[in-house]
Coordinates of C-alpha atoms in Angstrom, one line a residue:
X269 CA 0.0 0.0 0.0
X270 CA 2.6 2.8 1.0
X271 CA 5.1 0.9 -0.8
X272 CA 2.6 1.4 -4.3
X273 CA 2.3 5.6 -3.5
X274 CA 5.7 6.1 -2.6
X275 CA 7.2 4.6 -5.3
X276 CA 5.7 7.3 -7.9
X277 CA 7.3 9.7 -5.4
X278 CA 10.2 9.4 -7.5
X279 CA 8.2 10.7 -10.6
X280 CA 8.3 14.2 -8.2
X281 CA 12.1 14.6 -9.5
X282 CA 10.1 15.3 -12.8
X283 CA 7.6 17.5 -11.8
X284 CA 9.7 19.8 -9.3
X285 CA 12.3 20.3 -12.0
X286 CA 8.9 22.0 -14.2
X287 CA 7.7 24.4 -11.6
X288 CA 8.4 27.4 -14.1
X289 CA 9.0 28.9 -17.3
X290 CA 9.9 26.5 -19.9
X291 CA 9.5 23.2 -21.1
X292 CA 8.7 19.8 -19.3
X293 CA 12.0 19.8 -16.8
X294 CA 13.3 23.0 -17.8
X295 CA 13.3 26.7 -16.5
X296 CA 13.6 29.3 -19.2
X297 CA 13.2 32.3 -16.6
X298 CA 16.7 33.6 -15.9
X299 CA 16.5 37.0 -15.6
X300 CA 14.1 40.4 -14.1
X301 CA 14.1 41.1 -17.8
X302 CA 12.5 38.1 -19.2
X303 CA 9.7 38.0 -16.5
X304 CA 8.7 41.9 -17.4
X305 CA 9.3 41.2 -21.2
X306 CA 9.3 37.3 -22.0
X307 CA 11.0 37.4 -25.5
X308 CA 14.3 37.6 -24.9
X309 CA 15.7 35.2 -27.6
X310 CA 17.5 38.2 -29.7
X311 CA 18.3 40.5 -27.1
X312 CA 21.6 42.3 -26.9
X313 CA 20.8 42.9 -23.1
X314 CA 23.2 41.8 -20.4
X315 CA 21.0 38.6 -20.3
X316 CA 21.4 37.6 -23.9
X317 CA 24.6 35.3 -22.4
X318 CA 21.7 33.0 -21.7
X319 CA 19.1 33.7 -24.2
X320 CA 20.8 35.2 -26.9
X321 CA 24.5 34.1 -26.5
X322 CA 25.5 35.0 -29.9
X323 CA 24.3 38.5 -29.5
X324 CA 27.1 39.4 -27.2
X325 CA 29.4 40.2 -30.2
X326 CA 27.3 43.2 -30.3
X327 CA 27.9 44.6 -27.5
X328 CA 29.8 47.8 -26.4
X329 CA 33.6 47.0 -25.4
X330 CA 34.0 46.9 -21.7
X331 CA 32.6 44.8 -19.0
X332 CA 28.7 44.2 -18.6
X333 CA 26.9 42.4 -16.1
X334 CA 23.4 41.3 -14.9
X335 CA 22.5 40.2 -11.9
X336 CA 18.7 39.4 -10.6
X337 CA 16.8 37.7 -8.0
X338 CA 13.3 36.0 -8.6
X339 CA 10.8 34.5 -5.8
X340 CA 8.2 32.4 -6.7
X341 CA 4.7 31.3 -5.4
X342 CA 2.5 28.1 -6.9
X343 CA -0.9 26.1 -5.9
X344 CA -1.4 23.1 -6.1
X345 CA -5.4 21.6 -6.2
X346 CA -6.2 18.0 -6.5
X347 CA -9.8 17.1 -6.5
X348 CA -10.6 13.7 -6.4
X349 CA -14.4 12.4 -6.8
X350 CA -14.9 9.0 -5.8
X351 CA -17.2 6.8 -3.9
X352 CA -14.7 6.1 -1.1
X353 CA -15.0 9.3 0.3
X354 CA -18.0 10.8 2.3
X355 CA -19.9 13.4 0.4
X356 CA -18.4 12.2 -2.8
X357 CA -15.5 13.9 -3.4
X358 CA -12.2 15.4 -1.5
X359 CA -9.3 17.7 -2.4
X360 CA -6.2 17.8 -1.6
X361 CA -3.8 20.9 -1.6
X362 CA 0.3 21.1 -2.4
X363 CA 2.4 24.0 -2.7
X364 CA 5.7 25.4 -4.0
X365 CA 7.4 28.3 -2.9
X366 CA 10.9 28.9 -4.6
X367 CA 12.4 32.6 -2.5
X368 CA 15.4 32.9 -4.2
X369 CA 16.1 32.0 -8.0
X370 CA 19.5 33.7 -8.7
X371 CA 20.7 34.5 -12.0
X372 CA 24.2 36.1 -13.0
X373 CA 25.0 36.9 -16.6
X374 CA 28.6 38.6 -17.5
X375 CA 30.1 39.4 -20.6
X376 CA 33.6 40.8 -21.6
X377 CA 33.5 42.4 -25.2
X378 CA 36.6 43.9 -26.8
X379 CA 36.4 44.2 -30.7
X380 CA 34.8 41.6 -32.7
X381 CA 35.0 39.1 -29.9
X382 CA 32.9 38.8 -26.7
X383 CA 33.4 36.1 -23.7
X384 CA 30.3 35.5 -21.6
X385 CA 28.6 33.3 -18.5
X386 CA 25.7 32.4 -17.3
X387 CA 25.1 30.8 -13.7
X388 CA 21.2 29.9 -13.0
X389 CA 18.6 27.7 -12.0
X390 CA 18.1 25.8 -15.2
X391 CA 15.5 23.6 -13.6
X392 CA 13.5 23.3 -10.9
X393 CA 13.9 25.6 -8.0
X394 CA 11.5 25.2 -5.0
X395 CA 10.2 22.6 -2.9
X396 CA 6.9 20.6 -3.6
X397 CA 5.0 20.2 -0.3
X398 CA 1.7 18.1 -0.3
X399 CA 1.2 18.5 3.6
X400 CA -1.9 15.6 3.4
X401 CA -0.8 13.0 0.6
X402 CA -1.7 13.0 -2.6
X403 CA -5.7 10.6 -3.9
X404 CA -3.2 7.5 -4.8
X405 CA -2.6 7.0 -1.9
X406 CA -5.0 8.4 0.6
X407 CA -8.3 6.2 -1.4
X408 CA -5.9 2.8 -0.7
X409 CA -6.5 4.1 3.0
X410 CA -10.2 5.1 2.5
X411 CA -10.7 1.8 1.1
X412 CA -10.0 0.2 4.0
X413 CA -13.0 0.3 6.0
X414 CA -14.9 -1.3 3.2
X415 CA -12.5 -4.4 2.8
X416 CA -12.2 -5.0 6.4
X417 CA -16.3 -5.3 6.9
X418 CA -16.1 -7.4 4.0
X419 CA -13.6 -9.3 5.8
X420 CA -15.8 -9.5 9.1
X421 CA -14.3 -6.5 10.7
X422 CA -17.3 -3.4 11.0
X423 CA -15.5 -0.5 10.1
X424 CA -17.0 2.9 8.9
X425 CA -13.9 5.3 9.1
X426 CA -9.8 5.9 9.3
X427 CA -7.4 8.9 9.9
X428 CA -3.6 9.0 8.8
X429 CA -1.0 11.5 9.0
X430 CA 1.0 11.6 5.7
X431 CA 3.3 14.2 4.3
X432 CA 5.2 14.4 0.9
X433 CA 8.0 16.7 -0.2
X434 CA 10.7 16.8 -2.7
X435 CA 13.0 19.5 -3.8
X436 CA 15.0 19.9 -6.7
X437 CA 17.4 21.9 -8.2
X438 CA 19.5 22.0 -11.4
X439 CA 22.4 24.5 -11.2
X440 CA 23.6 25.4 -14.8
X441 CA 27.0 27.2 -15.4
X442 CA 27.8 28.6 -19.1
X443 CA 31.4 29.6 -20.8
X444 CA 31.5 30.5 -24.4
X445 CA 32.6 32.9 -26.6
X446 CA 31.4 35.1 -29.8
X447 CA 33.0 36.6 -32.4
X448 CA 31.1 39.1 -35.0
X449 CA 32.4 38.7 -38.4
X450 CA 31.0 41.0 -42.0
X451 CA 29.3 43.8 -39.8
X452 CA 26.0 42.2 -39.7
X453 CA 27.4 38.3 -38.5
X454 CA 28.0 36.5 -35.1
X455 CA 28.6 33.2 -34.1
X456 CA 29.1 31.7 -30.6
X457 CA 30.1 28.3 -29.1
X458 CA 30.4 27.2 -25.6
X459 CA 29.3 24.7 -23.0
X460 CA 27.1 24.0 -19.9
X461 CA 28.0 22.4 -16.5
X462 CA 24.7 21.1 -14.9
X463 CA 24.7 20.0 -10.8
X464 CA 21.4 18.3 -10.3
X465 CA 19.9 17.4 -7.4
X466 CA 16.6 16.2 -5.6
X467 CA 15.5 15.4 -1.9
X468 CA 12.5 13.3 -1.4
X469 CA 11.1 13.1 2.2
X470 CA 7.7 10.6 2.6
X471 CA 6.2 9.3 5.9
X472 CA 3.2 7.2 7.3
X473 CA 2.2 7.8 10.7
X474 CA -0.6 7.3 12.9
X475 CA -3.0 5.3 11.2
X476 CA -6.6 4.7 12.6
X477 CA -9.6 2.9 12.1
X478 CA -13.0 2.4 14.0
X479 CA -13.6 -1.3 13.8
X480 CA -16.6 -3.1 16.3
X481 CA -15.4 -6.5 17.5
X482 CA -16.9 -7.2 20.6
X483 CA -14.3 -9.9 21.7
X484 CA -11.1 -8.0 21.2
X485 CA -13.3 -4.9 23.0
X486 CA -13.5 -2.9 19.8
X487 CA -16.4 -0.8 20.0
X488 CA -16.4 1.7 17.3
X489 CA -13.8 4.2 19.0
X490 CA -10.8 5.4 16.8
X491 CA -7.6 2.6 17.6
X492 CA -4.3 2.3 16.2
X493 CA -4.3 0.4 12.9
X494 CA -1.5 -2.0 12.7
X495 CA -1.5 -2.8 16.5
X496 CA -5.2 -3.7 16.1
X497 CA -4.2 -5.9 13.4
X498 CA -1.1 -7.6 15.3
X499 CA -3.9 -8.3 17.8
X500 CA -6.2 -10.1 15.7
X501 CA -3.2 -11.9 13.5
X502 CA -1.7 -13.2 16.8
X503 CA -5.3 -14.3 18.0
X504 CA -6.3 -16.1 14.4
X505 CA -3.0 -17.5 14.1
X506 CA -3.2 -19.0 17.8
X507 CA -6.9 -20.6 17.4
X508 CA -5.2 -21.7 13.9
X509 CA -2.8 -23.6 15.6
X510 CA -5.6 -25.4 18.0
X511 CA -7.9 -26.2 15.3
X512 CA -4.9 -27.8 13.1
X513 CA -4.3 -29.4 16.8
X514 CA -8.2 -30.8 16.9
X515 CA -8.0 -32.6 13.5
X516 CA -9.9 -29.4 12.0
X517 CA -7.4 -28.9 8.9
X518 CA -9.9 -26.8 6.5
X519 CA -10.7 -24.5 9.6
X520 CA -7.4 -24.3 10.5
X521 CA -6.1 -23.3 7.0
X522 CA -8.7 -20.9 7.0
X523 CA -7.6 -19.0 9.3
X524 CA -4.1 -19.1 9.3
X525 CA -4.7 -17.3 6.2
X526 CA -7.0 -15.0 7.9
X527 CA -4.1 -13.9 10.4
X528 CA -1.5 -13.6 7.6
X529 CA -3.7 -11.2 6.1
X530 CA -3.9 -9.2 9.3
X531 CA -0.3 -9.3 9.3
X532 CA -0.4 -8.0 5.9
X533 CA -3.1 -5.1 6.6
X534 CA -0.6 -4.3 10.0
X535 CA 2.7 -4.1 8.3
X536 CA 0.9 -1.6 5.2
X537 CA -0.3 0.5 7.9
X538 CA 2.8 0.9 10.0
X539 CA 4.6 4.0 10.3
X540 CA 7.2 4.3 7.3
X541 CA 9.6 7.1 6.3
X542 CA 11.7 7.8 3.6
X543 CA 14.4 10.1 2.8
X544 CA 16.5 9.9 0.1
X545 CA 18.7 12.6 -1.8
X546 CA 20.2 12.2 -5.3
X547 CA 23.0 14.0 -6.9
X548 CA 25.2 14.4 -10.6
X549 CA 26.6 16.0 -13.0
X550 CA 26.2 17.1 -17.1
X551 CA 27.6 18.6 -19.4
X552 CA 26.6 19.7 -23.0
X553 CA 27.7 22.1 -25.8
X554 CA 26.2 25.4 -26.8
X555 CA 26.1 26.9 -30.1
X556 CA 24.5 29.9 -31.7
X557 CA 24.2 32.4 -34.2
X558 CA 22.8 36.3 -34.5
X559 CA 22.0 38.6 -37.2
X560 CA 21.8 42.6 -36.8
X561 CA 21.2 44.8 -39.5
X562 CA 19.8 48.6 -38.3
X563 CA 16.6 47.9 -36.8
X564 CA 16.4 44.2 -36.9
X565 CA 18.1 41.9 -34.5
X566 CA 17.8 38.1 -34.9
X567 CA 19.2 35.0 -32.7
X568 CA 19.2 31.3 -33.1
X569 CA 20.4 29.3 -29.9
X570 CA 21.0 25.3 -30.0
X571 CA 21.9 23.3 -26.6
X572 CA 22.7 19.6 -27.0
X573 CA 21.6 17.2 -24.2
X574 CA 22.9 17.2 -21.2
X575 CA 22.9 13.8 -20.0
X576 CA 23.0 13.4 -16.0
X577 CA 23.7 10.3 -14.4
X578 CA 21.9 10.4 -10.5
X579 CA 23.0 8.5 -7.6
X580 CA 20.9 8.1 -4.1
X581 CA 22.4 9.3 -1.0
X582 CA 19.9 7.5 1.4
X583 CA 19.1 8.0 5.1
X584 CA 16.3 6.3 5.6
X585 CA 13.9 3.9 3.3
X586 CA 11.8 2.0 5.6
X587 CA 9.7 1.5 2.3
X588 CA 11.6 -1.4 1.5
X589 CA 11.6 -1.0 -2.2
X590 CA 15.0 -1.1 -4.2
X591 CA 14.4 1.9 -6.4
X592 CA 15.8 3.9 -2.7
X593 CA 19.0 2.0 -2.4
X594 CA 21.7 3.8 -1.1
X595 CA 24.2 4.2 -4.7
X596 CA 21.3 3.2 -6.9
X597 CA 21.9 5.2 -10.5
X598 CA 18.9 6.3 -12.6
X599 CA 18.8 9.3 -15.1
X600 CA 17.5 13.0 -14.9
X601 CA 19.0 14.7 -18.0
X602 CA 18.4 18.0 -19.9
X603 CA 16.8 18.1 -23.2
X604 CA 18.7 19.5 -26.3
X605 CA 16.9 22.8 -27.4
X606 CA 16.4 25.5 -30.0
X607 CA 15.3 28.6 -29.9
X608 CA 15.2 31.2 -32.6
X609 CA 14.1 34.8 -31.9
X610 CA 14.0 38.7 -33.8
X611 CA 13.4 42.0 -32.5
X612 CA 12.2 44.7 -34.2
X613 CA 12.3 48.2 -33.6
X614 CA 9.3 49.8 -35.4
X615 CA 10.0 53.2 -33.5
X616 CA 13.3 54.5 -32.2
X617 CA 11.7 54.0 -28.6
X618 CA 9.8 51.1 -29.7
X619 CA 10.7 46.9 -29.6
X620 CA 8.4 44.5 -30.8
X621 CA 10.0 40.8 -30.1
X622 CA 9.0 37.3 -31.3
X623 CA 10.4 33.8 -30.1
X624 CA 9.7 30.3 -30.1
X625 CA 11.4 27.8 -28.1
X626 CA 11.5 23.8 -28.8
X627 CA 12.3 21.6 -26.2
X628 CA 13.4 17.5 -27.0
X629 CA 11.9 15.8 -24.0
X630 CA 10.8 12.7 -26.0
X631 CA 15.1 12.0 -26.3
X632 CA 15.8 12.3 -22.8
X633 CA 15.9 9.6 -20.0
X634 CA 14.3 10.4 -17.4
X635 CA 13.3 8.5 -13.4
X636 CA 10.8 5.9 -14.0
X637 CA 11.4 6.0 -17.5
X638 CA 8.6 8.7 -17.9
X639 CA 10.0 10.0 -21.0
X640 CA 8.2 6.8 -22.6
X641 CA 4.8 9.1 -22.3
X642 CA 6.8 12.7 -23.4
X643 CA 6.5 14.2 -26.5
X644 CA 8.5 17.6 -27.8
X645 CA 7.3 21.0 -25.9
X646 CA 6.7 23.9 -27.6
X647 CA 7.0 27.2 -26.5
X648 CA 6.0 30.9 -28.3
X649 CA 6.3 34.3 -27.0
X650 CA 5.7 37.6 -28.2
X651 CA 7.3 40.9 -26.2
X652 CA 6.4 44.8 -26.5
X653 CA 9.0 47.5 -25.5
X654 CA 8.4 51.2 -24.9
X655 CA 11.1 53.9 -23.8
X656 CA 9.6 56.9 -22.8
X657 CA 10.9 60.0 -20.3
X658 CA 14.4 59.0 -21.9
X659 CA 15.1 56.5 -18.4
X660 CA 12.3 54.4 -18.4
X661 CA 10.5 51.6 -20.0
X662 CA 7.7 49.9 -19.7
X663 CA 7.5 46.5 -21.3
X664 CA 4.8 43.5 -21.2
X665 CA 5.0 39.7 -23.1
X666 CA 3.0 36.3 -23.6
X667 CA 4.0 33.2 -23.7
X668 CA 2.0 30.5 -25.3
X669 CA 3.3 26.6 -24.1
X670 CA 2.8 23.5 -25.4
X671 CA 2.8 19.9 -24.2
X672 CA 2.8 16.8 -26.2
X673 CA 2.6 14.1 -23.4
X674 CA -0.3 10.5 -23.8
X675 CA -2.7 10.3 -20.9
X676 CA -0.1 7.5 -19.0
X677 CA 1.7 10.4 -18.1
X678 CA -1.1 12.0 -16.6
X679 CA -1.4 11.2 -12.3
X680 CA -1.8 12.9 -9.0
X681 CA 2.3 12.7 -8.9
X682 CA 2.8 14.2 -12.3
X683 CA 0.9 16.7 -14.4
X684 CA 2.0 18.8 -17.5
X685 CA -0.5 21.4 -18.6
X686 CA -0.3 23.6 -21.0
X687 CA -0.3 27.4 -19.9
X688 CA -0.4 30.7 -21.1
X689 CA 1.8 33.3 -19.6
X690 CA 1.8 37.3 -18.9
X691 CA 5.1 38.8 -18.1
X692 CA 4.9 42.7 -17.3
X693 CA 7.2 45.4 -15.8
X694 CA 9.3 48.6 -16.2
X695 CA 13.5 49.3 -16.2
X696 CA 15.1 52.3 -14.8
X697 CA 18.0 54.0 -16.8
X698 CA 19.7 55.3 -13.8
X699 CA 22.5 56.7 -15.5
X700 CA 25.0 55.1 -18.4
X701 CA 26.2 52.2 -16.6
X702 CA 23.2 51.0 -13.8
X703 CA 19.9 50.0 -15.1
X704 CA 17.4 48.5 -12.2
X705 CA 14.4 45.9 -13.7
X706 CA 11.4 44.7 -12.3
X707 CA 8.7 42.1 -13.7
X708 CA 5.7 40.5 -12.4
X709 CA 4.7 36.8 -14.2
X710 CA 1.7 35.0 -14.1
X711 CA 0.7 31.9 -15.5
X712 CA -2.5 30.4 -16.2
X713 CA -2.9 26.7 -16.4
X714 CA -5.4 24.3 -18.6
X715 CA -7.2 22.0 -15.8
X716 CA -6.6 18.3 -16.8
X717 CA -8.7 15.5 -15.7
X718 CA -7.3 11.3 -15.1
X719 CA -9.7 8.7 -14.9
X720 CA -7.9 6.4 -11.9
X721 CA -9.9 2.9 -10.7
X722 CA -10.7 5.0 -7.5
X723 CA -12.4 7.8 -9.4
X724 CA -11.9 10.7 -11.3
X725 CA -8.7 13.6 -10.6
X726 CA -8.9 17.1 -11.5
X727 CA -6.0 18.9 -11.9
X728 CA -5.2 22.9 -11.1
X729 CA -2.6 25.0 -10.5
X730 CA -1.8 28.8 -9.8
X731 CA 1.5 30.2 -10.6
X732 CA 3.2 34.1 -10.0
X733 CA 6.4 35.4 -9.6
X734 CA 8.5 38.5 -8.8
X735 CA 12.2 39.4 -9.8
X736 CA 14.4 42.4 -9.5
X737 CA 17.4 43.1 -11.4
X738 CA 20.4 45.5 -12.0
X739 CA 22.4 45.7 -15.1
X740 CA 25.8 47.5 -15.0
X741 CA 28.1 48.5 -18.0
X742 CA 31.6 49.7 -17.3

């Protein structure tokens, strides 16, 4: 029974590592500018080390940084509807709360060549907290009532305390290098270093039911589950033993497997933890390519793969199941991606910006094998830039993203919805070399339904962030 719901817990490495902007395990929000503006692909911004790498050959000669902060907030709502419960139906609530999502982009540019980095949260980011379990697992519970009165023990109710929480962060670092060739011409090449990891934390505890048994002095009252069930395993196993004694063999057979199902019902119900961190390493090649010509900017961006190899580091798996070894190896890695994007300046003091992002999930390996059920994910975004009172500009994007994914991927430990996006904000000129930003995001998310044996899951989510940003040229 736990051992069934915790299991999928490791499916959570996939879904904390999708909290945000991007594809399927991938962040795509990296700095205060993209959350205020979204299209970022052919910028020749401090951030275009990360989203337009190729456009640093454009830049000014001298030093330019960017450095941001971003703090994110997202719901979680599970409603279930199924039979098992009273009334009909139940929900159950998770949340994720990331406070700090660092980015630093820096760029030296002296001629016709430019050397840049990038450190940031390329995936994940926050904690996934679902403080009373998850349907899976809780209607195995709420189904117990009805299997022990069929089993001739009258119970009507239960109570359990059961937490899940995983974390998980991938650390990217980028080094490269572009060089601008005929005026109009730059290319880039360079490489990523991914750290990945993920903590899962699970536990059973306190399991209760309300069975009547009038000769073990049951009498309706909330007791402890698995010590109930040690009682009444001991006692069928010892009137087992004096019917086998009597000559009675069918009787006795009978209920020795009686008590060996008590024993069963006692050790699902016990109390269980789990706590298992995973860590490794990737790395994968960067290439790129950018076109400016007077008012038109253009950037093309390929990463490979980055295949990441992770090993547990467990404390405690009481679970019993092998997948929570201490050194057991599975994969997390990185999908190769491409994104192409142009900006256009239709006024002097005016940007219009276009992108579109592809993401290869459906090549990746992934925990649990769950890229068997991924297709590629699509992302497009459109951006609006005004300048105006010579310091400030106001800007405001929206993204458009796009899952391919078959309904087996679909459960209560692993959703991916499409979503529509709003980015929105304004950047201070303080003088030549400081320039402050700050954007507000918010993301709208499809509801999804999955049809389970127990009943019927619905599926919603709230998403909004903040960041705040400085750029400095010098």
């Amino acid at each position: 029974m736990f051992n069934d719901w915790v299991k999928s817990a490791a499916v959570i490495g996939l879904t904390a590592t999708s909290l945000f902007a991007g594809g399927a395990t991938t962040n795509n929000n990296h700095s205060a500018a993209f959350l205020r503006s979204v299209a970022r692909n052919a910028t020749t911004d401090n951030d275009a080390p990360y989203y337009n790498p190729a456009g640093t050959a454009f830049m000014k000669d001298g030093f330019h940084l960017s450095l941001s902060n971003q703090t994110f907030w997202q719901g979680r709502t599970i409603t279930t509807e199924s039979p098992l419960f009273e009334g009909g139906k139940k929900e159950y609530k998770g949340d994720t709360f990331a406070p700090s999502m660092p980015g630093v982009h820096g760029t030296w540019h002296y001629g016709n060549l430019a050397i840049s980095t990038t450190i940031g949260v390329i995936g994940g980011g926050g904690s996934l907290n679902f403080k009373d379990g998850i349907p899976s697992f809780d209607t195995q519970l709420a189904a117990l009532p009805m299997m022990l009165s069929q089993a001739g023990l009258p119970t009507t109710s239960y109570e359990a305390d059961i937490s899940l929480e995983a974390s998980s962060y991938q650390i990217g670092f980028a080094l490269g290098a572009a060089y601008q060739f005929a005026d109009m011409f730059s290319v880039y090449v360079g490489g990523r270093l991914t750290y990945s990891y993920n903590h899962y934390e699970a536990s059973l505890s306190n399991v209760k039911i309300n069975p009547t048994m009038e000769q073990f002095g049951l009498d309706g009252k909330m007791v402890e589950a698995a010590e109930t069930f040690n009682q009444i395993s001991s006692y069928l196993e010892n009137t087992a033993k004096q019917a086998k004694a009597a000559g009675y063999e069918g009787q006795a057979a009978e209920l020795a497997a009686k008590a060996e199902a008590m024993a069963g019902y006692a050790y699902a119900v016990s109390d269980k933890k789990l706590d298992v961190e995973q860590e490794g390493f990737g790395f994968a090649p960067i290439f790129g390519a950018s076109f400016k010509y007077k008012r038109l900017t253009v950037g093309v961006k390929y990463e490979m793969k980055t295949e990441i190899e992770m090993e547990n580091d467990t404390k405690v798996n009481e679970v019993g199941l092998s997948d929570f070894d201490d050194g057991k190896k599975d994969h997390a890695d990185v999908p190769a991606m491409l994104a192409v994007g142009l900006t256009y300046s239709v006024l002097d003091n005016a940007r219009i910006s276009l992108g579109y992002n592809l993401w290869f999930d459906e090549d990746i390996d992934l925990t649990g094998d769950t890229e068997d059920y991924l297709g590629n994910s699509h992302e497009f975004m459109y951006g609006v830039e005004i300048d105006f009172f010579k310091r400030w500009t106001i800007s405001t994007g929206l993204i458009i993203y796009r899952c391919d994914r078959t309904d087996d991927y679909v459960s209560d430990m692993s959703q991916l919805l499409n979503t529509t996006t709003l980015g929105l904000g304004l950047a201070y000129r303080v003088n030549d070399h400081v320039r402050l930003d700050l954007g507000y995001y918010h993301t709208r998310y499809n509801k999804d339904t999955d049809k389970e044996e127990y009943g019927l899951n619905t599926y919603e989510r709230t998403s909004r962030g903040f960041g705040i940003g400085v750029d400095l040229d010098f």
